[in-house]
Amino acid sequence: MANWTTRLIHAGAHAPAGFASLVTPVFRGSTTVFPSAADAIDHWNHDEAPYSYGLYGTPTALELAARIAELESGYRTFLTPGGQSAIALIDFALLSAGDHALIPESIYGPNRDFATEVLARFGVEVEFYPPMLGAAVAQRFRANTRLIWCESPGSVTMEVQDVPGIVSVAHAAGILVVLDNTYAAGVLFDALAHGVDVTMQALTKYVGGHSDLLLGSVTVGNHELYLRIGATWQRLGSAVSPDDCALALRGLQTMAVRLAAIEKSALQVARWLAARPEVEIVLHPALASCPGHQFWARDFTGSAGVFSLVLADSYKVADVIAFIDRLQLFPVGYSWGGVTSLAVPWIGGPGRSNWGHGDRLVRLSIGLEDPHDLIEDLKSAFESQRPTPTGI
Ligand SMILES: *Cc1c(COP(=O)(O)O)cnc(C)c1O
C-alpha cells in the first residue's frame, strides 16, 4: 500500500454511490480528468466536446445555464460573473473596430460607461438614442451599424421600449438587436419570441433573489450566435463559482412565487404613491403615467418590483436625501430584486440622463415585507418632513 501521504491524494476509500438528491450538487473543480491521454483537448463547446476545463463550467454551472436557456426559450446560455460582465461579453463578441452601435439613453449606467470608456478606446463608434424612438431608430442607422442595445424598461427612468418595432427595422437592415432583460427576470418579457437576437440579465437580481450572489447570463437565439459569443467567452475567461450557481438554482425554484408577491406589493405601493401630493409622477411600467406603458401592456406578462418616483417640484436635493433617510424599512443600496425593499436617490450627473426629472428621482425596489408596513413607512417619512422653502 502507498504511504499515507500519497493516500491523502490518491485515496482508495469512497462514499457509496447512488444518492439521488433533488438538488443539483455543487461540483467544484478546475481540472476535469480525461479518460485517456489521447482524449485531452481544450474546448469550451460542451455540445461538441466533453468537459475539458473547469473554466468553461462544471455541471452545476451548465445546469443553471441550461435552465436559463430553457426559461428564455433560447438556443444556449452563457454564464458570466455578473450582469455587467454579460454586457461586456456581448459587446466584445459582437463589435469590432470601425463598427457603430446604438444604445438607448435610458440604458443601465455602467453599460453606457463601458461603451464610452472601453468600446470607444477600441474604435467602436457608440451613439445614444432616445429610448422611445421605436422603429424611427432606423433614421440613426449607418452603413457600419452592427448592433442596437435595448433595455426595457430602462434603468431608473423606466421607459418601456417598442422592442418589436426596433427589431423589425433592425433586421431589415441586417443589424443585431440585444436586450438587457434583467427587469423581466428573463420571463415577464419573452424577448427571443419578440425577435431579439441576444438577451442578457443580471441573475444577481430576481433569479438569485436574496442579495447574496453576483451572476449574469447571455442567451442566444441560434447556433451561429452561440459560436460567435462562445469564442469570445472562452478568451475572456469569465468563470463563475459553482456555489453561486447552486444558489441561483435554488433561487429559480421560488422565483415564481417571489415575483408574484413582489408584483402585487409594488403595484400597491406605486398606486398609493401616485395619489400623494409629495409625488409628481410614478414611473412604474404598469401605470399609465410611465412612458411606453402601452408597450408594456402589449408585450409583457407582468411587472416587477423596481420602479421610480419623481418627488414634487418643491423638493430640493437635500429634501430628497432627507426623505430617503427618514425611511425605516428601505435601506439605501444598489442592486435590487432581493427580499429587502431598497431606496436609492438618483441625482443627475455628467453622462447620466434624468430625462428632465431633475434631481428628484428616487428608485425603489419592493421586497417581501407587508406592503401596508411599507406604505406606513413612506407616509411617516413624507409627513414628518417639511420641504425646504422655495428660494433656499
Ligand atoms: C444590476 C444590473 C446589471 C448589472 O448586474 P451586476 O450583476 O450587478 O453586474 C445590468 N443591467 C441591469 C438592468 C441591472 O439592473
Coordinates of C-alpha atoms and ligand atoms in Angstrom, one line a residue:
M1 CA 0.0 0.0 0.0
A2 CA 1.2 3.5 -0.8
N3 CA 2.5 5.7 2.0
W4 CA -0.2 7.6 3.9
T5 CA 0.9 10.9 2.4
T6 CA 0.2 9.6 -1.0
R7 CA -3.1 8.1 0.1
L8 CA -4.1 11.6 1.2
I9 CA -4.1 12.4 -2.5
H10 CA -4.9 9.1 -4.1
A11 CA -7.5 7.6 -1.7
G12 CA -8.9 4.1 -2.1
A13 CA -11.9 4.7 0.1
H14 CA -15.1 6.4 -1.2
A15 CA -18.7 7.0 -0.2
P16 CA -21.3 4.7 -1.6
A17 CA -22.7 5.8 -4.9
G18 CA -26.4 6.2 -5.5
F19 CA -27.5 9.3 -3.5
A20 CA -30.2 10.8 -5.7
S21 CA -30.6 14.4 -4.3
L22 CA -33.4 16.6 -5.6
V23 CA -30.8 19.3 -5.7
T24 CA -28.1 19.8 -8.3
P25 CA -24.8 19.1 -6.5
V26 CA -22.1 21.7 -6.2
F27 CA -19.4 20.4 -8.5
R28 CA -16.2 22.3 -7.7
G29 CA -13.2 21.8 -10.0
S30 CA -10.6 23.5 -12.1
T31 CA -9.3 20.2 -13.5
T32 CA -11.6 17.6 -15.0
V33 CA -9.9 14.3 -15.7
F34 CA -9.8 12.8 -19.2
P35 CA -10.4 9.0 -19.7
S36 CA -7.0 8.7 -21.5
A37 CA -4.1 10.9 -22.7
A38 CA -5.5 10.8 -26.2
D39 CA -8.7 12.4 -25.0
A40 CA -7.1 15.6 -23.7
I41 CA -8.4 18.6 -25.5
D42 CA -9.2 22.2 -24.7
H43 CA -12.7 23.2 -25.9
W44 CA -15.4 25.4 -24.4
N45 CA -18.2 24.0 -26.5
H46 CA -19.9 21.2 -24.5
D47 CA -22.2 20.5 -27.4
E48 CA -19.3 19.1 -29.3
A49 CA -16.7 18.1 -26.7
P50 CA -16.8 16.6 -23.2
Y51 CA -15.8 18.6 -20.2
S52 CA -12.3 19.8 -20.6
Y53 CA -11.6 22.5 -18.0
G54 CA -13.5 24.0 -15.1
L55 CA -13.1 27.5 -16.5
Y56 CA -15.9 26.6 -19.0
G57 CA -18.2 25.4 -16.3
T58 CA -18.8 22.5 -14.0
P59 CA -22.1 20.5 -14.2
T60 CA -23.5 22.9 -11.6
A61 CA -22.9 25.9 -13.9
L62 CA -24.0 24.1 -17.0
E63 CA -27.2 23.0 -15.3
L64 CA -28.0 26.6 -14.4
A65 CA -27.1 27.8 -18.0
A66 CA -29.4 25.1 -19.5
R67 CA -32.3 26.1 -17.2
I68 CA -31.9 29.8 -18.1
A69 CA -31.9 28.9 -21.8
E70 CA -35.0 26.8 -21.3
L71 CA -36.8 29.6 -19.4
E72 CA -36.0 32.2 -22.1
S73 CA -36.7 29.7 -24.9
G74 CA -33.2 30.4 -26.1
Y75 CA -30.8 28.2 -28.0
R76 CA -28.0 28.3 -25.4
T77 CA -27.0 30.4 -22.4
F78 CA -23.5 31.5 -21.2
L79 CA -22.9 32.4 -17.6
T80 CA -20.8 35.3 -16.5
P81 CA -19.6 36.6 -13.1
G82 CA -22.2 39.4 -13.1
G83 CA -24.7 41.3 -15.2
Q84 CA -22.0 43.8 -16.1
S85 CA -19.7 41.2 -17.4
A86 CA -22.5 39.8 -19.5
I87 CA -22.8 43.2 -21.1
A88 CA -19.1 43.3 -21.8
L89 CA -19.1 39.8 -23.3
I90 CA -21.8 40.8 -25.7
D91 CA -20.0 44.0 -26.8
F92 CA -16.6 42.3 -27.1
A93 CA -18.1 39.4 -29.1
L94 CA -20.3 41.3 -31.5
L95 CA -18.5 44.5 -32.1
S96 CA -15.2 45.3 -33.9
A97 CA -13.2 48.5 -34.6
G98 CA -15.0 50.6 -37.2
D99 CA -18.4 49.4 -36.2
H100 CA -21.3 51.7 -35.0
A101 CA -23.5 50.7 -32.1
L102 CA -26.8 52.3 -31.0
I103 CA -27.6 52.4 -27.2
P104 CA -30.7 53.9 -25.6
E105 CA -30.1 56.9 -23.4
S106 CA -32.0 55.1 -20.6
I107 CA -29.5 52.2 -20.5
Y108 CA -28.1 50.9 -17.2
G109 CA -25.3 53.4 -16.3
P110 CA -22.3 51.0 -16.3
N111 CA -23.4 49.7 -19.8
R112 CA -23.2 53.3 -21.0
D113 CA -19.8 53.7 -19.3
F114 CA -18.5 50.5 -20.9
A115 CA -19.4 51.9 -24.3
T116 CA -17.9 55.3 -23.8
E117 CA -14.9 54.3 -21.8
V118 CA -13.9 50.9 -23.3
L119 CA -15.6 50.4 -26.7
A120 CA -14.6 53.9 -27.8
R121 CA -11.0 53.1 -27.0
F122 CA -11.2 50.0 -29.3
G123 CA -12.5 52.1 -32.2
V124 CA -16.2 51.4 -31.9
E125 CA -18.5 54.4 -32.5
V126 CA -21.3 54.5 -30.0
E127 CA -24.3 56.7 -30.3
F128 CA -27.1 57.1 -27.8
Y129 CA -30.7 57.2 -29.0
P130 CA -33.9 58.3 -27.2
P131 CA -35.5 55.1 -25.8
M132 CA -39.0 56.0 -27.1
L133 CA -37.8 56.3 -30.8
G134 CA -39.2 52.8 -31.6
A135 CA -38.9 52.0 -35.3
A136 CA -37.8 55.6 -36.0
V137 CA -34.4 54.4 -34.7
A138 CA -33.8 53.4 -38.3
Q139 CA -33.0 57.1 -39.0
R140 CA -29.9 56.6 -37.0
F141 CA -28.7 53.6 -39.0
R142 CA -25.3 53.9 -40.8
A143 CA -23.6 51.6 -43.2
N144 CA -21.5 50.3 -40.3
T145 CA -24.2 49.9 -37.7
R146 CA -23.9 46.4 -36.3
L147 CA -25.7 46.4 -33.0
I148 CA -28.7 48.0 -31.2
W149 CA -28.9 47.7 -27.5
C150 CA -32.4 47.8 -25.9
E151 CA -33.3 47.9 -22.2
S152 CA -37.0 47.8 -21.4
P153 CA -38.0 49.3 -19.1
G154 CA -34.9 51.5 -18.9
S155 CA -32.9 51.7 -15.7
V156 CA -34.3 54.2 -13.3
T157 CA -36.3 56.3 -15.8
M158 CA -38.3 53.1 -16.7
E159 CA -39.2 53.9 -20.4
V160 CA -40.7 50.8 -21.9
Q161 CA -39.4 50.4 -25.5
D162 CA -41.2 49.3 -28.6
V163 CA -38.8 46.3 -28.9
P164 CA -40.7 44.6 -31.8
G165 CA -40.7 47.9 -33.7
I166 CA -36.9 48.2 -33.3
V167 CA -36.4 44.6 -34.2
S168 CA -38.3 44.9 -37.5
V169 CA -36.3 47.8 -38.8
A170 CA -33.0 46.4 -37.5
H171 CA -33.4 43.0 -39.1
A172 CA -34.4 44.6 -42.4
A173 CA -31.0 46.4 -42.2
G174 CA -29.1 43.3 -41.1
I175 CA -28.4 44.7 -37.6
L176 CA -28.5 42.6 -34.4
V177 CA -30.8 43.5 -31.5
V178 CA -29.5 42.9 -28.0
L179 CA -31.7 43.3 -24.9
D180 CA -30.9 43.8 -21.2
N181 CA -33.9 41.7 -19.9
T182 CA -33.0 42.0 -16.2
Y183 CA -36.2 43.7 -15.2
A184 CA -38.3 40.9 -16.6
A185 CA -36.1 38.2 -15.0
G186 CA -36.0 36.7 -18.4
V187 CA -39.6 35.6 -18.0
L188 CA -42.0 38.6 -17.9
F189 CA -41.0 39.6 -21.4
D190 CA -40.4 36.8 -23.9
A191 CA -37.6 38.6 -25.7
L192 CA -36.5 35.9 -28.2
A193 CA -40.1 35.3 -29.3
H194 CA -40.3 39.1 -30.0
G195 CA -37.3 38.8 -32.3
V196 CA -34.4 39.9 -30.1
D197 CA -31.2 38.1 -31.1
V198 CA -29.3 38.1 -27.8
T199 CA -30.6 38.7 -24.3
M200 CA -28.7 39.2 -21.1
Q201 CA -29.7 39.5 -17.5
A202 CA -28.2 40.1 -14.1
L203 CA -29.1 36.8 -12.4
T204 CA -27.9 38.9 -9.3
K205 CA -31.4 40.3 -9.2
Y206 CA -34.6 38.1 -9.3
V207 CA -33.0 34.8 -10.1
G208 CA -30.6 35.0 -7.1
G209 CA -33.4 36.8 -5.3
H210 CA -31.7 37.1 -1.9
S211 CA -28.9 39.7 -2.3
D212 CA -26.2 37.1 -1.7
L213 CA -24.7 36.4 -5.2
L214 CA -23.5 38.1 -8.4
L215 CA -24.0 36.3 -11.7
G216 CA -25.0 37.2 -15.2
S217 CA -26.3 35.3 -18.3
V218 CA -26.2 35.8 -22.0
T219 CA -28.8 33.9 -24.0
V220 CA -28.6 33.5 -27.8
G221 CA -31.3 32.5 -30.2
N222 CA -29.3 30.5 -32.7
H223 CA -26.2 28.3 -33.4
E224 CA -24.3 31.0 -35.3
L225 CA -24.5 33.5 -32.3
Y226 CA -23.7 30.6 -29.9
L227 CA -20.4 30.0 -31.7
R228 CA -19.6 33.8 -32.1
I229 CA -20.2 34.6 -28.4
G230 CA -18.7 31.3 -27.2
A231 CA -15.4 32.0 -28.9
T232 CA -15.0 35.4 -27.0
W233 CA -16.5 34.0 -23.8
Q234 CA -13.6 31.4 -23.7
R235 CA -11.0 34.1 -24.3
L236 CA -12.3 36.4 -21.6
G237 CA -12.1 33.6 -19.1
S238 CA -15.3 34.6 -17.4
A239 CA -15.5 31.7 -14.9
V240 CA -18.4 31.5 -12.4
S241 CA -18.4 30.0 -8.9
P242 CA -20.4 26.7 -8.7
D243 CA -21.5 27.8 -5.2
D244 CA -23.1 30.9 -6.7
C245 CA -24.7 28.8 -9.4
A246 CA -26.2 26.5 -6.8
L247 CA -27.7 29.5 -5.0
A248 CA -29.1 30.7 -8.3
L249 CA -30.6 27.3 -9.0
R250 CA -32.2 27.4 -5.6
G251 CA -33.5 30.9 -6.4
L252 CA -35.1 29.7 -9.5
Q253 CA -37.3 27.3 -7.6
T254 CA -39.0 30.1 -5.7
M255 CA -38.8 32.8 -8.4
A256 CA -42.5 32.5 -9.5
V257 CA -43.9 33.0 -6.0
R258 CA -41.5 35.8 -5.2
L259 CA -42.2 37.6 -8.4
A260 CA -46.0 37.3 -7.9
A261 CA -45.8 38.6 -4.3
I262 CA -43.4 41.4 -5.3
E263 CA -45.5 42.5 -8.3
K264 CA -48.6 42.8 -6.1
S265 CA -46.9 44.7 -3.3
A266 CA -45.1 47.0 -5.7
L267 CA -48.3 47.9 -7.5
Q268 CA -50.0 48.6 -4.2
V269 CA -47.1 50.9 -3.1
A270 CA -46.9 52.6 -6.5
R271 CA -50.6 53.3 -6.7
W272 CA -50.5 54.8 -3.2
L273 CA -47.5 56.9 -4.1
A274 CA -49.2 58.2 -7.3
A275 CA -52.0 59.7 -5.2
R276 CA -49.7 61.6 -2.8
P277 CA -49.2 65.4 -3.2
E278 CA -45.5 65.0 -2.5
V279 CA -45.1 62.9 -5.6
E280 CA -45.0 64.4 -9.1
I281 CA -45.1 61.2 -11.1
V282 CA -44.6 57.5 -10.5
L283 CA -42.6 55.7 -13.2
H284 CA -43.9 52.1 -13.0
P285 CA -44.5 50.3 -16.3
A286 CA -47.9 49.0 -15.2
L287 CA -49.1 52.6 -14.6
A288 CA -50.4 54.7 -17.5
S289 CA -48.1 57.5 -16.2
C290 CA -45.0 55.5 -17.3
P291 CA -43.6 56.3 -20.8
G292 CA -44.2 53.3 -23.0
H293 CA -46.9 51.8 -20.7
Q294 CA -48.8 50.7 -23.9
F295 CA -45.8 48.6 -25.0
W296 CA -45.7 47.0 -21.5
A297 CA -49.4 46.2 -21.7
R298 CA -48.9 44.7 -25.2
D299 CA -45.6 42.8 -24.7
F300 CA -45.2 41.9 -21.0
T301 CA -47.0 39.2 -18.9
G302 CA -46.4 41.0 -15.6
S303 CA -44.4 43.7 -13.8
A304 CA -41.6 43.5 -11.3
G305 CA -40.8 45.3 -8.1
V306 CA -38.4 48.0 -9.2
F307 CA -39.8 51.5 -10.1
S308 CA -39.1 55.1 -9.6
L309 CA -40.9 58.2 -8.3
V310 CA -40.2 61.8 -9.0
L311 CA -40.8 64.0 -5.9
A312 CA -42.7 67.2 -6.2
D313 CA -41.0 70.3 -7.6
S314 CA -40.6 71.8 -4.1
Y315 CA -38.1 69.1 -3.2
K316 CA -34.5 70.2 -3.3
V317 CA -31.6 67.7 -3.3
A318 CA -31.3 67.9 0.5
D319 CA -35.0 67.2 0.8
V320 CA -34.8 64.1 -1.4
I321 CA -31.9 62.8 0.7
A322 CA -33.7 63.6 4.0
F323 CA -36.8 61.9 2.8
I324 CA -34.9 58.7 2.0
D325 CA -33.0 58.8 5.2
R326 CA -36.3 59.0 7.2
L327 CA -37.4 55.7 5.8
Q328 CA -37.0 52.9 8.3
L329 CA -37.9 49.9 6.1
F330 CA -35.9 50.9 3.0
P331 CA -32.2 50.6 3.4
V332 CA -30.2 52.7 0.9
G333 CA -28.3 50.5 -1.6
Y334 CA -27.7 49.5 -5.2
S335 CA -28.8 46.3 -6.8
W336 CA -32.4 45.1 -6.3
G337 CA -34.6 42.0 -6.7
G338 CA -34.0 40.7 -3.2
V339 CA -36.4 40.2 -0.3
T340 CA -35.5 43.6 1.3
S341 CA -37.0 46.7 0.0
L342 CA -34.5 49.4 -1.0
A343 CA -34.4 53.0 -1.9
V344 CA -31.7 55.0 -3.7
P345 CA -31.6 58.7 -4.8
W346 CA -30.8 59.3 -8.4
I347 CA -29.1 62.6 -8.5
G348 CA -28.2 63.5 -12.1
G349 CA -24.6 64.0 -13.1
P350 CA -22.4 64.1 -16.2
G351 CA -23.4 61.4 -18.7
R352 CA -26.4 60.5 -16.6
S353 CA -29.7 61.5 -18.2
N354 CA -32.5 62.0 -15.7
W355 CA -34.8 62.9 -18.6
G356 CA -36.0 66.2 -17.3
H357 CA -36.8 64.8 -13.9
G358 CA -34.2 66.9 -12.3
D359 CA -32.6 65.7 -9.1
R360 CA -35.9 64.5 -7.7
L361 CA -35.8 60.8 -8.8
V362 CA -35.9 58.1 -6.2
R363 CA -35.7 54.4 -7.2
L364 CA -37.5 51.9 -5.0
S365 CA -37.2 48.1 -5.1
I366 CA -40.0 46.4 -3.3
G367 CA -39.2 43.2 -1.4
L368 CA -41.3 40.7 0.6
E369 CA -42.3 42.9 3.6
D370 CA -46.0 43.5 4.2
P371 CA -46.9 46.3 1.7
H372 CA -49.0 48.0 4.4
D373 CA -45.9 48.5 6.6
L374 CA -44.0 49.9 3.6
I375 CA -46.8 52.4 2.9
E376 CA -46.9 53.4 6.6
D377 CA -43.2 53.9 6.5
L378 CA -43.4 56.1 3.3
K379 CA -46.3 58.0 4.8
S380 CA -44.4 58.9 8.0
A381 CA -41.3 59.9 6.0
F382 CA -43.5 62.3 4.0
E383 CA -45.4 63.7 6.9
S384 CA -42.6 64.2 9.4
Q385 CA -40.7 66.3 6.9
R386 CA -41.2 69.9 5.9
P387 CA -39.6 70.7 2.5
T388 CA -37.0 73.4 2.3
P389 CA -38.9 76.7 1.5
T390 CA -38.5 77.7 -2.1
G391 CA -35.6 80.0 -2.8
I392 CA -33.2 78.3 -0.4
Ligands
LIG1 C1 -27.9 45.2 -11.9 C2 -28.0 45.4 -13.3 C3 -26.9 45.0 -14.2 C4 -25.6 44.5 -13.7 O1 -25.6 43.4 -12.9 P1 -24.5 43.1 -11.9 O2 -24.7 41.6 -11.6 O3 -24.7 44.0 -10.7 O4 -23.2 43.3 -12.5 C5 -27.2 45.1 -15.6 N1 -28.3 45.6 -16.1 C6 -29.3 46.0 -15.2 C7 -30.6 46.5 -15.9 C8 -29.2 45.9 -13.9 O5 -30.2 46.3 -13.1

